[in-house]
Coordinates of N, CA and C in Angstrom, one line a residue:
M234 N -8.6 33.5 -5.5 CA -8.7 32.0 -5.5 C -7.2 31.4 -5.3
I235 N -7.1 30.5 -4.5 CA -5.8 29.9 -4.2 C -5.6 28.8 -5.3
K236 N -4.4 28.8 -5.9 CA -4.1 27.7 -6.9 C -3.0 26.9 -6.4
F237 N -3.2 25.6 -6.4 CA -2.1 24.7 -6.0 C -1.5 24.1 -7.3
E238 N -0.2 24.3 -7.3 CA 0.6 23.9 -8.6 C 0.5 22.4 -8.8
G239 N 0.9 21.6 -7.9 CA 1.1 20.2 -8.1 C -0.2 19.4 -7.8
M240 N -1.2 20.0 -7.4 CA -2.4 19.3 -7.0 C -3.1 18.6 -8.1
N241 N -3.2 19.2 -9.3 CA -3.9 18.6 -10.4 C -3.3 17.3 -10.9
E242 N -2.0 17.3 -10.9 CA -1.3 16.1 -11.3 C -1.5 15.0 -10.3
F243 N -1.4 15.4 -9.0 CA -1.6 14.4 -8.0 C -3.1 13.8 -8.0
M244 N -4.0 14.7 -8.1 CA -5.4 14.2 -8.1 C -5.7 13.4 -9.4
D245 N -5.2 13.8 -10.5 CA -5.4 13.0 -11.7 C -4.9 11.6 -11.6
S246 N -3.7 11.5 -11.1 CA -3.1 10.2 -10.9 C -3.8 9.4 -9.8
Y247 N -4.2 10.1 -8.7 CA -4.9 9.4 -7.6 C -6.2 8.9 -8.1
L248 N -7.0 9.7 -8.8 CA -8.3 9.3 -9.2 C -8.2 8.2 -10.2
L249 N -7.2 8.2 -11.1 CA -7.0 7.1 -12.1 C -6.7 5.8 -11.3
G250 N -5.9 5.9 -10.3 CA -5.5 4.7 -9.5 C -6.7 4.2 -8.8
V251 N -7.6 5.1 -8.2 CA -8.8 4.6 -7.6 C -9.7 3.9 -8.5
L252 N -9.9 4.5 -9.7 CA -10.8 3.9 -10.7 C -10.2 2.5 -11.2
I253 N -8.9 2.4 -11.4 CA -8.4 1.1 -11.8 C -8.5 0.1 -10.7
S254 N -8.2 0.5 -9.4 CA -8.4 -0.5 -8.3 C -9.8 -0.9 -8.1
M255 N -10.8 0.1 -8.3 CA -12.2 -0.3 -8.2 C -12.6 -1.2 -9.3
G256 N -12.1 -1.0 -10.5 CA -12.4 -1.9 -11.6 C -11.9 -3.3 -11.4
I257 N -10.7 -3.4 -10.9 CA -10.1 -4.7 -10.6 C -10.9 -5.4 -9.5
G258 N -11.3 -4.6 -8.5 CA -12.1 -5.2 -7.4 C -13.4 -5.6 -7.8
L259 N -14.1 -4.9 -8.8 CA -15.4 -5.3 -9.3 C -15.3 -6.6 -10.1
I260 N -14.2 -6.7 -10.9 CA -14.1 -7.9 -11.7 C -13.9 -9.1 -10.7
I261 N -13.0 -9.0 -9.7 CA -12.8 -10.1 -8.8 C -14.1 -10.4 -8.0
G262 N -14.8 -9.3 -7.6 CA -16.0 -9.5 -6.8 C -17.1 -10.2 -7.7
L263 N -17.1 -9.8 -8.9 CA -18.1 -10.5 -9.8 C -17.8 -12.0 -10.0
E264 N -16.6 -12.3 -10.1 CA -16.2 -13.7 -10.1 C -16.6 -14.4 -8.8
R265 N -16.4 -13.8 -7.7 CA -16.7 -14.4 -6.4 C -18.2 -14.5 -6.2
E266 N -19.0 -13.6 -6.8 CA -20.4 -13.7 -6.7 C -20.9 -14.9 -7.5
Y267 N -20.2 -15.2 -8.6 CA -20.5 -16.4 -9.4 C -20.2 -17.6 -8.6
D268 N -19.2 -17.6 -7.8 CA -18.8 -18.8 -7.0 C -19.8 -18.9 -5.8
K269 N -20.4 -17.8 -5.4 CA -21.4 -17.9 -4.3 C -22.7 -18.7 -4.8
L270 N -22.9 -18.6 -6.1 CA -24.1 -19.4 -6.6 C -23.9 -20.9 -6.4
K271 N -22.6 -21.3 -6.3 CA -22.2 -22.7 -6.0 C -22.0 -22.9 -4.5
D272 N -22.4 -22.0 -3.7 CA -22.2 -22.1 -2.2 C -20.8 -22.1 -1.8
Q273 N -20.0 -21.3 -2.4 CA -18.6 -21.1 -2.1 C -18.3 -19.6 -1.9
G274 N -17.4 -19.3 -1.0 CA -17.0 -17.9 -0.9 C -17.8 -17.1 0.1
F275 N -17.3 -16.0 0.5 CA -18.0 -15.2 1.5 C -18.1 -13.7 1.1
A276 N -17.2 -13.3 0.3 CA -17.2 -11.9 -0.1 C -17.6 -11.8 -1.6
G277 N -18.1 -10.6 -1.9 CA -18.6 -10.5 -3.3 C -18.4 -9.2 -3.9
I278 N -19.3 -8.7 -4.7 CA -19.1 -7.6 -5.6 C -19.1 -6.3 -4.8
R279 N -19.6 -6.2 -3.6 CA -19.5 -5.0 -2.8 C -18.2 -4.9 -2.0
T280 N -17.7 -6.1 -1.6 CA -16.6 -6.1 -0.6 C -15.3 -5.9 -1.3
F281 N -15.1 -6.5 -2.5 CA -13.8 -6.5 -3.1 C -13.4 -5.1 -3.6
P282 N -14.3 -4.3 -4.2 CA -13.9 -2.9 -4.6 C -13.6 -2.1 -3.4
I283 N -14.3 -2.2 -2.3 CA -13.9 -1.5 -1.1 C -12.6 -1.8 -0.6
V284 N -12.2 -3.1 -0.5 CA -10.9 -3.5 -0.1 C -9.8 -3.1 -1.0
A285 N -10.1 -3.1 -2.3 CA -9.1 -2.7 -3.3 C -8.8 -1.2 -3.2
I286 N -9.9 -0.4 -3.0 CA -9.7 1.1 -2.9 C -9.0 1.4 -1.6
L287 N -9.3 0.7 -0.5 CA -8.7 0.9 0.8 C -7.2 0.5 0.7
G288 N -6.9 -0.6 0.0 CA -5.5 -0.9 -0.2 C -4.7 0.1 -1.0
F289 N -5.3 0.6 -2.1 CA -4.7 1.6 -2.9 C -4.4 2.9 -2.1
S290 N -5.4 3.3 -1.3 CA -5.3 4.5 -0.5 C -4.2 4.4 0.5
L291 N -4.2 3.2 1.2 CA -3.1 3.0 2.2 C -1.7 2.9 1.6
E292 N -1.6 2.4 0.4 CA -0.3 2.4 -0.3 C 0.1 3.8 -0.6
N293 N -0.8 4.7 -1.0 CA -0.5 6.0 -1.3 C -0.1 6.8 0.0
L294 N -0.7 6.5 1.1 CA -0.4 7.1 2.4 C 1.0 6.7 2.8
T295 N 1.4 5.4 2.6 CA 2.7 5.0 3.0 C 3.8 5.7 2.1
D296 N 3.5 6.1 0.9 CA 4.5 6.8 0.1 C 4.7 8.2 0.7
K297 N 3.7 8.8 1.3 CA 3.8 10.1 1.9 C 4.3 10.1 3.3
F298 N 3.9 9.1 4.1 CA 4.3 9.1 5.5 C 5.3 8.0 5.8
T299 N 4.8 7.0 6.5 CA 5.7 5.9 6.9 C 5.0 4.5 6.7
V300 N 5.8 3.5 6.7 CA 5.2 2.1 6.5 C 4.4 1.6 7.7
W301 N 4.5 2.3 8.9 CA 3.8 1.9 10.0 C 2.3 2.0 9.9
I302 N 1.9 3.0 9.0 CA 0.4 3.1 8.8 C -0.1 1.9 8.1
L303 N 0.6 1.3 7.2 CA 0.2 0.1 6.6 C 0.2 -1.1 7.5
I304 N 1.2 -1.2 8.4 CA 1.2 -2.3 9.4 C 0.1 -2.2 10.4
V305 N -0.2 -1.0 10.9 CA -1.3 -0.8 11.9 C -2.6 -1.1 11.2
S306 N -2.8 -0.6 10.0 CA -4.1 -0.8 9.3 C -4.3 -2.3 9.0
L307 N -3.3 -3.0 8.6 CA -3.4 -4.4 8.3 C -3.8 -5.2 9.6
G308 N -3.1 -4.8 10.7 CA -3.5 -5.4 12.0 C -4.9 -5.1 12.4
A309 N -5.4 -3.9 12.2 CA -6.8 -3.5 12.5 C -7.7 -4.3 11.7
F310 N -7.4 -4.5 10.4 CA -8.3 -5.2 9.5 C -8.4 -6.7 9.9
I311 N -7.2 -7.3 10.3 CA -7.3 -8.7 10.7 C -8.1 -8.8 12.0
L312 N -7.9 -7.8 12.9 CA -8.7 -7.9 14.1 C -10.2 -7.7 13.8
F313 N -10.5 -6.9 12.9 CA -11.9 -6.7 12.5 C -12.5 -8.0 11.9
L314 N -11.7 -8.7 11.1 CA -12.2 -9.9 10.5 C -12.3 -11.0 11.6
A315 N -11.4 -11.0 12.6 CA -11.5 -12.0 13.6 C -12.8 -11.8 14.5
V316 N -13.0 -10.5 14.8 CA -14.2 -10.2 15.6 C -15.5 -10.5 14.8
N317 N -15.5 -10.2 13.6 CA -16.6 -10.4 12.7 C -16.9 -11.9 12.6
H318 N -15.9 -12.7 12.5 CA -16.0 -14.2 12.3 C -16.6 -14.8 13.6
M319 N -16.3 -14.3 14.8 CA -16.8 -14.8 16.0 C -18.3 -14.6 16.2
Y320 N -18.8 -13.6 15.6 CA -20.3 -13.3 15.8 C -21.0 -13.5 14.5

């Protein structure tokens, strides 16, 4: 069996970060769901955790690679929102 020396520390910190970002996204999404009851807002409890985990993962990728991944991903996300808003 192949053992990776630094993999356990990386996965532990990565999973902890994913769980923390998901928790923060759930709290914000829950608050937004409450605002939806008053006919305000467009995103809720499902959207914010996904965006929070995506942001955390992209931040970790920019640590390993380059900042251009973050810039291209942000541009693609804005393009997706624009196309989604039109239809």
